[in-house]
Short mmCIF file of N, CA, C and O in Angstrom, two decimals:
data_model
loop_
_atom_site.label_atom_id
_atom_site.label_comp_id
_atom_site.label_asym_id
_atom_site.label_seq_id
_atom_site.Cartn_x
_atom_site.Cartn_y
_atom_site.Cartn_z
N UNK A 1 -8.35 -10.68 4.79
CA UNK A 1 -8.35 -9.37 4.18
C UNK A 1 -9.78 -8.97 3.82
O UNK A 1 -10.55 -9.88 3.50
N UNK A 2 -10.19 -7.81 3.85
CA UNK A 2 -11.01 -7.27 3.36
C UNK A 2 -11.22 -6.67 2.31
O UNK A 2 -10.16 -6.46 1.72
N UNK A 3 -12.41 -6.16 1.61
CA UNK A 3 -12.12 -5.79 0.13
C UNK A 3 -11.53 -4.27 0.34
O UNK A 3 -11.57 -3.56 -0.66
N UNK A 4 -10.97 -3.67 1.60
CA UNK A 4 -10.62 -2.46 1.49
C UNK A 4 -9.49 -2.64 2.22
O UNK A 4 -8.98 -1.73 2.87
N UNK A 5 -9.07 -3.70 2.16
CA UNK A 5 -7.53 -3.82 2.73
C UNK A 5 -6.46 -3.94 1.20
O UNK A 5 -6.63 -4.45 0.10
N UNK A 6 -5.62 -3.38 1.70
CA UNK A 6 -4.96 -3.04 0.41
C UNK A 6 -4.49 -4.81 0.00
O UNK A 6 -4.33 -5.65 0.88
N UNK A 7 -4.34 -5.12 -1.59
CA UNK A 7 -3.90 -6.59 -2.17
C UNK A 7 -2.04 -6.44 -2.44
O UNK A 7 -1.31 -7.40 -2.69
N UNK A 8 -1.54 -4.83 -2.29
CA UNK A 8 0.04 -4.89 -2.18
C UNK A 8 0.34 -3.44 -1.10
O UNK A 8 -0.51 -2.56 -1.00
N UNK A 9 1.38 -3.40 -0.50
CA UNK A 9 2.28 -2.46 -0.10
C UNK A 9 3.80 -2.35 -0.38
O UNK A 9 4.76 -3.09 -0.13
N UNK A 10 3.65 -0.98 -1.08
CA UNK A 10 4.82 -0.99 -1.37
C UNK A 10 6.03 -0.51 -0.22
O UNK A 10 5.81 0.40 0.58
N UNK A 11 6.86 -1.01 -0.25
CA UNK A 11 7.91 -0.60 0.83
C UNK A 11 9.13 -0.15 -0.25
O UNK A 11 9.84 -0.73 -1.08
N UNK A 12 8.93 1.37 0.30
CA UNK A 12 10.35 1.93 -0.17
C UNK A 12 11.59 2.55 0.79
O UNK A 12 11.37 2.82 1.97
N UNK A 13 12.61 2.71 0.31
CA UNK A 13 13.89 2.74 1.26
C UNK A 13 13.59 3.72 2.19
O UNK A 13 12.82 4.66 1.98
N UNK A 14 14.21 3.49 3.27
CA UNK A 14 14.15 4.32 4.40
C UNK A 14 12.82 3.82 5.38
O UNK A 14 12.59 4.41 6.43
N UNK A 15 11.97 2.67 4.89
CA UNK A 15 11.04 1.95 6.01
C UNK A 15 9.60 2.93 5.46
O UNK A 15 8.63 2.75 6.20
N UNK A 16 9.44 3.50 4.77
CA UNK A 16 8.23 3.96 4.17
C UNK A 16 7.30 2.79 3.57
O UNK A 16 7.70 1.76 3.03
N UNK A 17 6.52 3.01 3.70
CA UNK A 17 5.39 1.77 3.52
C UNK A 17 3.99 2.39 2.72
O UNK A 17 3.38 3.12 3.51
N UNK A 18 3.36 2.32 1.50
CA UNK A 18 2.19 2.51 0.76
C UNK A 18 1.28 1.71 0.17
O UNK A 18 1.75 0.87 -0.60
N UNK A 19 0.23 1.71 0.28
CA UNK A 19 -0.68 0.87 -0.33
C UNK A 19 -0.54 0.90 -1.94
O UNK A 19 0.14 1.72 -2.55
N UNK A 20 -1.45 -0.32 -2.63
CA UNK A 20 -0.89 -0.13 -4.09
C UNK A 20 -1.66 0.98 -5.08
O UNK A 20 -1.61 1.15 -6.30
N UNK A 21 -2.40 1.65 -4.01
CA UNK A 21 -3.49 2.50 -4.77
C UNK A 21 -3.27 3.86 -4.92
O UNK A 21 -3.97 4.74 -5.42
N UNK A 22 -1.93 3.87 -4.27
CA UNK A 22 -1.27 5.02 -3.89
C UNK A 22 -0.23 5.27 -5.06
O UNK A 22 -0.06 6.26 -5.77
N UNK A 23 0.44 3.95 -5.02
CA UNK A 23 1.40 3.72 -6.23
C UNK A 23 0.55 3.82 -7.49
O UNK A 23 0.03 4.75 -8.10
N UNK A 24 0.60 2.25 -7.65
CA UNK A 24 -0.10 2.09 -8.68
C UNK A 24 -1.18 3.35 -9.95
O UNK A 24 -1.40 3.20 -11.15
N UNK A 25 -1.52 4.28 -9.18
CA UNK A 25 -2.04 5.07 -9.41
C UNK A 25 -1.82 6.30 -10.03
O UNK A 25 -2.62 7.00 -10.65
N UNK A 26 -0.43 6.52 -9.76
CA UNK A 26 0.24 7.24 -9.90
C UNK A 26 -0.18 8.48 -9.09
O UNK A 26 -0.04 9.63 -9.50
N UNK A 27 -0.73 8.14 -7.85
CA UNK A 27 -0.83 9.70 -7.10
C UNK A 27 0.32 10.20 -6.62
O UNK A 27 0.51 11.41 -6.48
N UNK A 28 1.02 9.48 -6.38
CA UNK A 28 2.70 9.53 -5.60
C UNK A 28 3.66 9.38 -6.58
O UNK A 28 3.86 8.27 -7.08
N UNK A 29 4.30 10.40 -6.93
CA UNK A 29 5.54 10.09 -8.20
C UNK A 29 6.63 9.22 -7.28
O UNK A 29 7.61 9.64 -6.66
N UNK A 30 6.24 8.19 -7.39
CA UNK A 30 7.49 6.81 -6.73
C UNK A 30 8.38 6.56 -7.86
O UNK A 30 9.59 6.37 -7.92
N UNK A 31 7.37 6.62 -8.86
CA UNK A 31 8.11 5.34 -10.33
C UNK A 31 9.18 6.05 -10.73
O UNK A 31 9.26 7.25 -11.02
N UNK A 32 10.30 4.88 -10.70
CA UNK A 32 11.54 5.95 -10.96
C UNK A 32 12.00 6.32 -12.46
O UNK A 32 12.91 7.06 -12.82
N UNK A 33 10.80 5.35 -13.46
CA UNK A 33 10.52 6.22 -14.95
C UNK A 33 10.34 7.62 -15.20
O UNK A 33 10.60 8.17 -16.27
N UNK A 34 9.83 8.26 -14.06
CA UNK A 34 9.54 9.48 -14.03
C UNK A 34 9.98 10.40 -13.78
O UNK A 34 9.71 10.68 -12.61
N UNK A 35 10.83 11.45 -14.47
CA UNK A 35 11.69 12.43 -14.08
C UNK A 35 11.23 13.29 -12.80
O UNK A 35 10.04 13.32 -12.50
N UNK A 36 12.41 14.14 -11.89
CA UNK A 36 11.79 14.72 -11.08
C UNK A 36 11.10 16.14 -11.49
O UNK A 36 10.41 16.88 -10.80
N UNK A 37 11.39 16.23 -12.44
CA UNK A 37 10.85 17.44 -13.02
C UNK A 37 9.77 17.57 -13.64
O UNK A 37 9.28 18.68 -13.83
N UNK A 38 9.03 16.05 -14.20
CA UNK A 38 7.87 16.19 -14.33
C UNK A 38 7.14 15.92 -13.37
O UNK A 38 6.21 15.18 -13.71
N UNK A 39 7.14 16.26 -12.01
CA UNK A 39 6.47 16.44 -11.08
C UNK A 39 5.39 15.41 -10.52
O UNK A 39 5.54 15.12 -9.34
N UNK A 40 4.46 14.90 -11.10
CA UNK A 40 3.76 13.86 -11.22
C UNK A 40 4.33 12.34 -12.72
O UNK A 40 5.07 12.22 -13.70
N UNK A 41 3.27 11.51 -11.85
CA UNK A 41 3.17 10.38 -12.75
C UNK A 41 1.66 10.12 -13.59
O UNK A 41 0.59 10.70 -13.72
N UNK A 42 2.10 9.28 -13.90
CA UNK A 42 1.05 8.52 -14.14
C UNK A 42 0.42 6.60 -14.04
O UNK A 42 1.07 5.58 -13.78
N UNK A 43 -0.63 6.73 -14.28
CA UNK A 43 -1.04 5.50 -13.55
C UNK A 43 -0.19 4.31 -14.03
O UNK A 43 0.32 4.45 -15.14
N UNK A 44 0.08 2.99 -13.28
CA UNK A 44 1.05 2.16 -13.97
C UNK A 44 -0.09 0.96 -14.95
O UNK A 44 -1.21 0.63 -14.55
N UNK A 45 0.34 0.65 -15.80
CA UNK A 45 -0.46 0.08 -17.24
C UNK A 45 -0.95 -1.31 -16.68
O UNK A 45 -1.74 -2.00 -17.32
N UNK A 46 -0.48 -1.66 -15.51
CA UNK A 46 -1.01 -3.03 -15.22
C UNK A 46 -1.99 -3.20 -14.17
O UNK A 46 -2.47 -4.17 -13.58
N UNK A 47 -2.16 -1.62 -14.11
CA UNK A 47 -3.76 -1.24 -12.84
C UNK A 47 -4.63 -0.19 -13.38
O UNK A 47 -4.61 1.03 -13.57
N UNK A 48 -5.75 -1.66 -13.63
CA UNK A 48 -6.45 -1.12 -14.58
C UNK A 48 -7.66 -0.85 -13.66
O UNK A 48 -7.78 -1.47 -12.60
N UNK A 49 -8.73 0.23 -14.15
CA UNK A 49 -9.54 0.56 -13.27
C UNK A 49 -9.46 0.68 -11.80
O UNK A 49 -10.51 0.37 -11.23
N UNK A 50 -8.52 1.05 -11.07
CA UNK A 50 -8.52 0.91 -10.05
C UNK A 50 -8.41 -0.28 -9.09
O UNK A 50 -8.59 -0.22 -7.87
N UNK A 51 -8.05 -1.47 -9.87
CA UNK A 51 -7.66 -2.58 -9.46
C UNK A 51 -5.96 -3.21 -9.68
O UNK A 51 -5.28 -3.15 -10.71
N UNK A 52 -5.68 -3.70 -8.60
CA UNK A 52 -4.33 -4.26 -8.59
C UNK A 52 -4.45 -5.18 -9.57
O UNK A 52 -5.61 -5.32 -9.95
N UNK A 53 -3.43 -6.04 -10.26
CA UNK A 53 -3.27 -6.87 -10.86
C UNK A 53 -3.44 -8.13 -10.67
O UNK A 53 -2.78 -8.39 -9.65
N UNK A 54 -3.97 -9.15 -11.07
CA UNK A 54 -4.19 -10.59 -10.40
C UNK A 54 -2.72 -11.12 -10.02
O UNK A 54 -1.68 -11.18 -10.67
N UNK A 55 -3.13 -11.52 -8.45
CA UNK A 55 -2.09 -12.61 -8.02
C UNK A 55 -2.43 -13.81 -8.07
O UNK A 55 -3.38 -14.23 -7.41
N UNK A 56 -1.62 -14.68 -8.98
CA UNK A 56 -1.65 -15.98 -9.28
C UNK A 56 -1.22 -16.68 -9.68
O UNK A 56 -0.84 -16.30 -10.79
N UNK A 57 -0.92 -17.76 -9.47
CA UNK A 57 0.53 -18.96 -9.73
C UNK A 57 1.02 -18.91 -10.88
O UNK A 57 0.35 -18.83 -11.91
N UNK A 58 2.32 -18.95 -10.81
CA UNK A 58 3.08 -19.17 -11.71
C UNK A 58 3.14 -20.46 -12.24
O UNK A 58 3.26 -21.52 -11.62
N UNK A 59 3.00 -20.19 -14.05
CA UNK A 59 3.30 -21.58 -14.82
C UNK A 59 4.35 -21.47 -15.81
O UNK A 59 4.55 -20.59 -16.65
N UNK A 60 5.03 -22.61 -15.54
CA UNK A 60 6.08 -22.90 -16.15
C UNK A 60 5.86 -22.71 -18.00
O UNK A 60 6.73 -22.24 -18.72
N UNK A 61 4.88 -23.06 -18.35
CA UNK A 61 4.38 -22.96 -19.68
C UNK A 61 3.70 -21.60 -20.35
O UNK A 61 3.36 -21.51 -21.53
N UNK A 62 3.60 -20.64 -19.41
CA UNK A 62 3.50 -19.23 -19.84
C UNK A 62 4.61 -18.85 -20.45
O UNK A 62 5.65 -19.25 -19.92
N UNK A 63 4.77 -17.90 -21.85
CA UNK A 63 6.05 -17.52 -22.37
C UNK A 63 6.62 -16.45 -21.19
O UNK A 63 7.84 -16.39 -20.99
N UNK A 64 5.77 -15.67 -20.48
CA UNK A 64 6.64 -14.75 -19.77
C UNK A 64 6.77 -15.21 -18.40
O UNK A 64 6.73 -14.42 -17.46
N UNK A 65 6.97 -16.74 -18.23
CA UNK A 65 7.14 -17.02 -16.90
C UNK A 65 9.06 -17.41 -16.87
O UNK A 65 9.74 -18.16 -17.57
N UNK A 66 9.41 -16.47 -15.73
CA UNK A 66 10.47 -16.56 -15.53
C UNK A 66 11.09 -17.11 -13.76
O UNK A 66 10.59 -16.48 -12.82
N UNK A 67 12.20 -18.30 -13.37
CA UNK A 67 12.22 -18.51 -12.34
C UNK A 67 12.78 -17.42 -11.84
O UNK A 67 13.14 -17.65 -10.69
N UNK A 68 13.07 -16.20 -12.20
CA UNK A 68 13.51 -15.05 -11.31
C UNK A 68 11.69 -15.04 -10.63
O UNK A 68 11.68 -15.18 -9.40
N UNK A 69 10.72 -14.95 -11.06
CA UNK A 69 9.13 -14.69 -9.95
C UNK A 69 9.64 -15.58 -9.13
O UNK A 69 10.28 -15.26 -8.13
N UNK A 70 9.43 -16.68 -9.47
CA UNK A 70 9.33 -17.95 -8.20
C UNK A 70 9.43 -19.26 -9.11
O UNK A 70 9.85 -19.24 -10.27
N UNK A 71 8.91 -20.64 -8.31
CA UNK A 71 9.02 -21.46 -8.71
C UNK A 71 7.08 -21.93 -9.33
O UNK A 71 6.03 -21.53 -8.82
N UNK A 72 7.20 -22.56 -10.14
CA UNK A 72 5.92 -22.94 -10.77
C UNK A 72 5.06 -23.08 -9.81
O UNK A 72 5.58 -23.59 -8.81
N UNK A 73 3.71 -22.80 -9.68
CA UNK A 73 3.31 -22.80 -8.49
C UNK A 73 3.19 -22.05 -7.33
O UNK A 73 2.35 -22.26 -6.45
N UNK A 74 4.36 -20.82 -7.33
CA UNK A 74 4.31 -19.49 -6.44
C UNK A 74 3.24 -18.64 -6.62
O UNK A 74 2.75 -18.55 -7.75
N UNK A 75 2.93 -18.21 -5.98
CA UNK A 75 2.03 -17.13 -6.43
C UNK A 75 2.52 -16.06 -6.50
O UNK A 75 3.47 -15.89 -5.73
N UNK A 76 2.03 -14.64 -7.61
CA UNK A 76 2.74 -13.91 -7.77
C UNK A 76 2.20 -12.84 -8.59
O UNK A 76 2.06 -12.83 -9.81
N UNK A 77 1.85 -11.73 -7.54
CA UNK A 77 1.16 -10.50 -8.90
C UNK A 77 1.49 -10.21 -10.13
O UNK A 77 2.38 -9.36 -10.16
N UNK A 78 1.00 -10.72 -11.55
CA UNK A 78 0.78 -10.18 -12.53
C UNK A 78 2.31 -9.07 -13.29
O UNK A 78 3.09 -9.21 -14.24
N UNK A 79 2.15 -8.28 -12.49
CA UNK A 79 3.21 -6.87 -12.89
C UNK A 79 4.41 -7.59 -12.23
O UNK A 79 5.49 -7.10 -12.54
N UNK A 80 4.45 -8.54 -11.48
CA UNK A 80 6.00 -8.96 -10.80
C UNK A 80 6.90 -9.23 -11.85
O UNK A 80 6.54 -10.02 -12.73
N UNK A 81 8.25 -8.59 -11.89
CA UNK A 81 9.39 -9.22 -12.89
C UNK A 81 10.27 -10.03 -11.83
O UNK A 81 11.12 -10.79 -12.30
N UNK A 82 10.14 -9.93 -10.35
CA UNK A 82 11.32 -11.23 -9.99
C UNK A 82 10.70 -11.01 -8.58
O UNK A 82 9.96 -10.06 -8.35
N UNK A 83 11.00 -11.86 -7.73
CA UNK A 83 10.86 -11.93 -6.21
C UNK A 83 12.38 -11.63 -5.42
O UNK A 83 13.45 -11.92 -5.94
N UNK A 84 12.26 -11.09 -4.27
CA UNK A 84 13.67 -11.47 -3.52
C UNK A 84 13.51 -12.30 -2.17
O UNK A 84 13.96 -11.95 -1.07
N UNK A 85 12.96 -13.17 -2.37
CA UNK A 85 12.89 -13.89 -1.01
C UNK A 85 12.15 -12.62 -0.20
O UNK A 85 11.74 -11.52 -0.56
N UNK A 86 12.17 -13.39 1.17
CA UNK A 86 11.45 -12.61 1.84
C UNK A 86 12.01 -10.86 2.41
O UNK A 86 13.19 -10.55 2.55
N UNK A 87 10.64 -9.76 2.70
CA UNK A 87 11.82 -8.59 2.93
C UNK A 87 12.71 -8.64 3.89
O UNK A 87 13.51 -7.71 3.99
N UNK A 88 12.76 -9.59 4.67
CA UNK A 88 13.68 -9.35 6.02
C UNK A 88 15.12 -9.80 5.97
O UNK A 88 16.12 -9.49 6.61
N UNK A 89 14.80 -10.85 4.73
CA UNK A 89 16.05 -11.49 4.20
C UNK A 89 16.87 -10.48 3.10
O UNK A 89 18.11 -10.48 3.08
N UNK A 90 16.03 -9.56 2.11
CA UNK A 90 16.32 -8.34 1.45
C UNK A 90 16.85 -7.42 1.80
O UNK A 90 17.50 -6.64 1.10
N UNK A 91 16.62 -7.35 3.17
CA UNK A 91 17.03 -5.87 3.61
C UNK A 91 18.12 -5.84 4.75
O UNK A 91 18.24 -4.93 5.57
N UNK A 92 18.77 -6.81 4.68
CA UNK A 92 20.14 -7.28 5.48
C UNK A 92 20.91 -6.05 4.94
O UNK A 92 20.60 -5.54 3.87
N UNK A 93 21.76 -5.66 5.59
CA UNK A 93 23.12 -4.88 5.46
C UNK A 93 22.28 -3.98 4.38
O UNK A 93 22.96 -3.67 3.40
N UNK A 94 20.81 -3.46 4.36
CA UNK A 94 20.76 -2.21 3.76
C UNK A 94 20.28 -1.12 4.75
O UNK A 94 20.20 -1.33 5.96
N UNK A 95 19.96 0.11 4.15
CA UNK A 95 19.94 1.25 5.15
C UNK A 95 18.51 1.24 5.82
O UNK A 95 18.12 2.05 6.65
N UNK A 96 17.51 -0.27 5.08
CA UNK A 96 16.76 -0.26 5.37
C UNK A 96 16.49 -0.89 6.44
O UNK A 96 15.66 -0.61 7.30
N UNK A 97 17.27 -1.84 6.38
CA UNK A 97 17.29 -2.99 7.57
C UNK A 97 17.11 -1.97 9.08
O UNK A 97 17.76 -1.00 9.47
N UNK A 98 16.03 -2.63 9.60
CA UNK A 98 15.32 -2.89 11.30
C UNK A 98 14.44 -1.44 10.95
O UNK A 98 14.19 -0.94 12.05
N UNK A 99 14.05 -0.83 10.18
CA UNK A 99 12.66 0.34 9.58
C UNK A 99 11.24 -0.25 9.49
O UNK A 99 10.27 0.49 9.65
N UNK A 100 11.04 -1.86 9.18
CA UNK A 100 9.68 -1.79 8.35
C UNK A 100 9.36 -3.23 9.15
O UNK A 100 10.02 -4.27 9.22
N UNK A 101 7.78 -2.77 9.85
CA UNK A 101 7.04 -3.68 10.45
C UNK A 101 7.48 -4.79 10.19
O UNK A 101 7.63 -5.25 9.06
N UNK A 102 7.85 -5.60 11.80
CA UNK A 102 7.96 -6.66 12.12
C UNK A 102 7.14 -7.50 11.44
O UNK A 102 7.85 -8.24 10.76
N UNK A 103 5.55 -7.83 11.23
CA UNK A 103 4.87 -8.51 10.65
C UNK A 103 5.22 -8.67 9.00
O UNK A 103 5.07 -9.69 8.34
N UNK A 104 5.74 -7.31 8.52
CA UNK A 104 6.19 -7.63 7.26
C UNK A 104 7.15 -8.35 6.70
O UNK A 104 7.31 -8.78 5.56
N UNK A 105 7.98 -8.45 8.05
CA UNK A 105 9.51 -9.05 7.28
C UNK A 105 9.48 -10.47 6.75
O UNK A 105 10.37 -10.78 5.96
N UNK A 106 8.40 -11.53 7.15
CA UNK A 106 8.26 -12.48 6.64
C UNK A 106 7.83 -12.52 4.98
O UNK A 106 8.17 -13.46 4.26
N UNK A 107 7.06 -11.38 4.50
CA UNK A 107 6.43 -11.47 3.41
C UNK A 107 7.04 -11.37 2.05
O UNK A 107 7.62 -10.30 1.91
N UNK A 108 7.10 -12.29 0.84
CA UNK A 108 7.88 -12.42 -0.24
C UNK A 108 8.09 -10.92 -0.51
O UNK A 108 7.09 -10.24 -0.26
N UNK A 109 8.90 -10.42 -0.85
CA UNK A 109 9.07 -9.11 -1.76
C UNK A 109 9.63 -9.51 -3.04
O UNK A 109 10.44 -10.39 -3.31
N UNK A 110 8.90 -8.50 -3.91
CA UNK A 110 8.64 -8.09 -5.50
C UNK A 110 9.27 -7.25 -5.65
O UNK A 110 9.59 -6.47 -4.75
N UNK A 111 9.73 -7.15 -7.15
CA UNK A 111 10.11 -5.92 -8.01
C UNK A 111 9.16 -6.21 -8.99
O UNK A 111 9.26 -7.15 -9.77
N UNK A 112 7.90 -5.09 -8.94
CA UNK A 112 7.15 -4.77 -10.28
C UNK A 112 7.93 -4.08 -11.43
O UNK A 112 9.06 -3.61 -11.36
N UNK A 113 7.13 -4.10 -12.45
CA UNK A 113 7.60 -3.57 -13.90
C UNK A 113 8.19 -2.34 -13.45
O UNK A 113 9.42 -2.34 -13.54
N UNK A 114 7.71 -1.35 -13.00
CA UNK A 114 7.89 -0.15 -12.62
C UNK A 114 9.17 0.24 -12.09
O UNK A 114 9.67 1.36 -12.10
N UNK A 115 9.76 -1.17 -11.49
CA UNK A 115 11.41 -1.02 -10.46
C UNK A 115 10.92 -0.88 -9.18
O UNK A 115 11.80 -1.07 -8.34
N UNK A 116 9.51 -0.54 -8.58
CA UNK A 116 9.48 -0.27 -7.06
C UNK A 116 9.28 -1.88 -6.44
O UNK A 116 8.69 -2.74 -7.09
N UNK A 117 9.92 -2.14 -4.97
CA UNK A 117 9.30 -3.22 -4.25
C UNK A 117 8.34 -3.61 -3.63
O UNK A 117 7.96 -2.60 -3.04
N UNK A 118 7.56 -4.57 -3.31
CA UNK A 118 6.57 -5.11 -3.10
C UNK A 118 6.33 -6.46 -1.87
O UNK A 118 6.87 -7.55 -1.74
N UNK A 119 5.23 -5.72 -1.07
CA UNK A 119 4.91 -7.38 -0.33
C UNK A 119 3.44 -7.61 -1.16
O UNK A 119 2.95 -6.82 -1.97
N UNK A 120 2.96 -8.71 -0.81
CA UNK A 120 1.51 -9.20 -1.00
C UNK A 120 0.98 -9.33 0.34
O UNK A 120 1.20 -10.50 0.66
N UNK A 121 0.23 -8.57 1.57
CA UNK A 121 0.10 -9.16 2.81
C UNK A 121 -0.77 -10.72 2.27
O UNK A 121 -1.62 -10.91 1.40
N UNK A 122 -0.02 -11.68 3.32
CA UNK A 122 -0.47 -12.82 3.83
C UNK A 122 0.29 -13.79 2.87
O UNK A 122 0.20 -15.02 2.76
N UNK A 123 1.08 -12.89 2.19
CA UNK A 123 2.00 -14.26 0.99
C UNK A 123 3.30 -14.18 1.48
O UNK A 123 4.10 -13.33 1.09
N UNK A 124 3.48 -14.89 2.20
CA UNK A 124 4.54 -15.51 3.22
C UNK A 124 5.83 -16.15 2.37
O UNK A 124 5.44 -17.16 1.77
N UNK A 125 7.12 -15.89 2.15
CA UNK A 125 8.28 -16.64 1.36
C UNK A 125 8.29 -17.97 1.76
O UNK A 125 8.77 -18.76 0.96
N UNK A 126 7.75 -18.52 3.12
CA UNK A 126 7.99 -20.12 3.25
C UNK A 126 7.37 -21.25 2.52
O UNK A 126 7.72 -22.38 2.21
N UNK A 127 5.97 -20.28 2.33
CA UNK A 127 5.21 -20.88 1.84
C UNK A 127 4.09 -20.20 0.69
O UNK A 127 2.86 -20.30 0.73
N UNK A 128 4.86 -19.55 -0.26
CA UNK A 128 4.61 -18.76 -1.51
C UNK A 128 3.26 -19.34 -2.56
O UNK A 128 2.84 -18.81 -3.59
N UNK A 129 2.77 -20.59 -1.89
CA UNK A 129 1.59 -20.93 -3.13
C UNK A 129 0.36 -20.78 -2.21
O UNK A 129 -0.73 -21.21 -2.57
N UNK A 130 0.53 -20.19 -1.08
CA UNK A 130 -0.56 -19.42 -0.45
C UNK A 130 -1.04 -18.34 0.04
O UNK A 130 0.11 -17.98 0.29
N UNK A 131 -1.67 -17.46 0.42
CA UNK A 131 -2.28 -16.53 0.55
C UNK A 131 -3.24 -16.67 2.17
O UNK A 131 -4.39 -17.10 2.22
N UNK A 132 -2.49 -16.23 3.28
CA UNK A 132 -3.00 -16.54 4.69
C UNK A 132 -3.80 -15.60 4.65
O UNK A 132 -3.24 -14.52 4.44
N UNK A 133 -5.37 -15.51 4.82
CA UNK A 133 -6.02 -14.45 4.96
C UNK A 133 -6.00 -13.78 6.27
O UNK A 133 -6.72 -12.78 6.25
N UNK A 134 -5.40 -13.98 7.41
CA UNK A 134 -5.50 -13.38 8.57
C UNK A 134 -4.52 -12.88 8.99
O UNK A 134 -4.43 -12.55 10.17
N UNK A 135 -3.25 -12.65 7.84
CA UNK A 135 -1.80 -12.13 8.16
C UNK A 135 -2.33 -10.44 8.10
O UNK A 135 -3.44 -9.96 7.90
N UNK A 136 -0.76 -9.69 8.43
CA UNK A 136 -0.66 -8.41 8.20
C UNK A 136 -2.23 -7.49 8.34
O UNK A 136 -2.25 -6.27 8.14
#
């Protein structure tokens, strides 16, 4: 990855795909906190300055570590409240299933604070305590 390759994409229903700077940012009213009537959002509290949130292993001894992220040792952005295995395994029998890049379907998916889903490119569900720099 590069420092201008995005550190999340969000994938929302229907095979739509966004970087986290898009989200995160609140340029795109995604967050479903946000009524449709207030037209816009605002930025989400765990992207600060224009930076994604640190991805980094989960410890069992953090009070807000929960095995809904992963297992001790997963890695796992910051804002994550649970993982679903990988998206390809997620998106079985939904309306999403066979929409969203082949290369992605291997990659853990997230639910951030916010409720939207999440890959990390190069953080693979087989092998969740790494970070492949030459994926996606």
């Amino acid at each position: 990855m590069t420092k201008q390759d995005p550190k999340a994409l969000f994938v929302i229903s229907g095979g739509e795909i966004q970087p986290e700077n898009v989200i995160c940012s609140g340029l795109l009213a995604y967050l479903p906190l946000v009524s449709k009537e207030q037209g816009s959002s605002t930025s989400c509290s765990y992207y600060v300055n224009g930076v994604f949130p640190e991805i980094k292993p989960l410890d069992e001894k953090d009070p807000l570590y929960s095995i809904d992220k992963g297992n001790p040792g997963d890695l796992a952005p910051t804002c994550a409240l649970c993982q679903h295995s990988s998206l390809e395994n997620s998106q079985k029998g939904s309306r999403s299933e066979g929409k969203f890049p082949q290369e992605l379907l291997p990659l853990r998916l997230f639910r951030c604070r916010q409720g939207l889903f999440l890959v990390v490119p190069g953080l693979y569900d087989d092998s969740p305590q790494e970070i492949k720099v030459d994926a996606v």
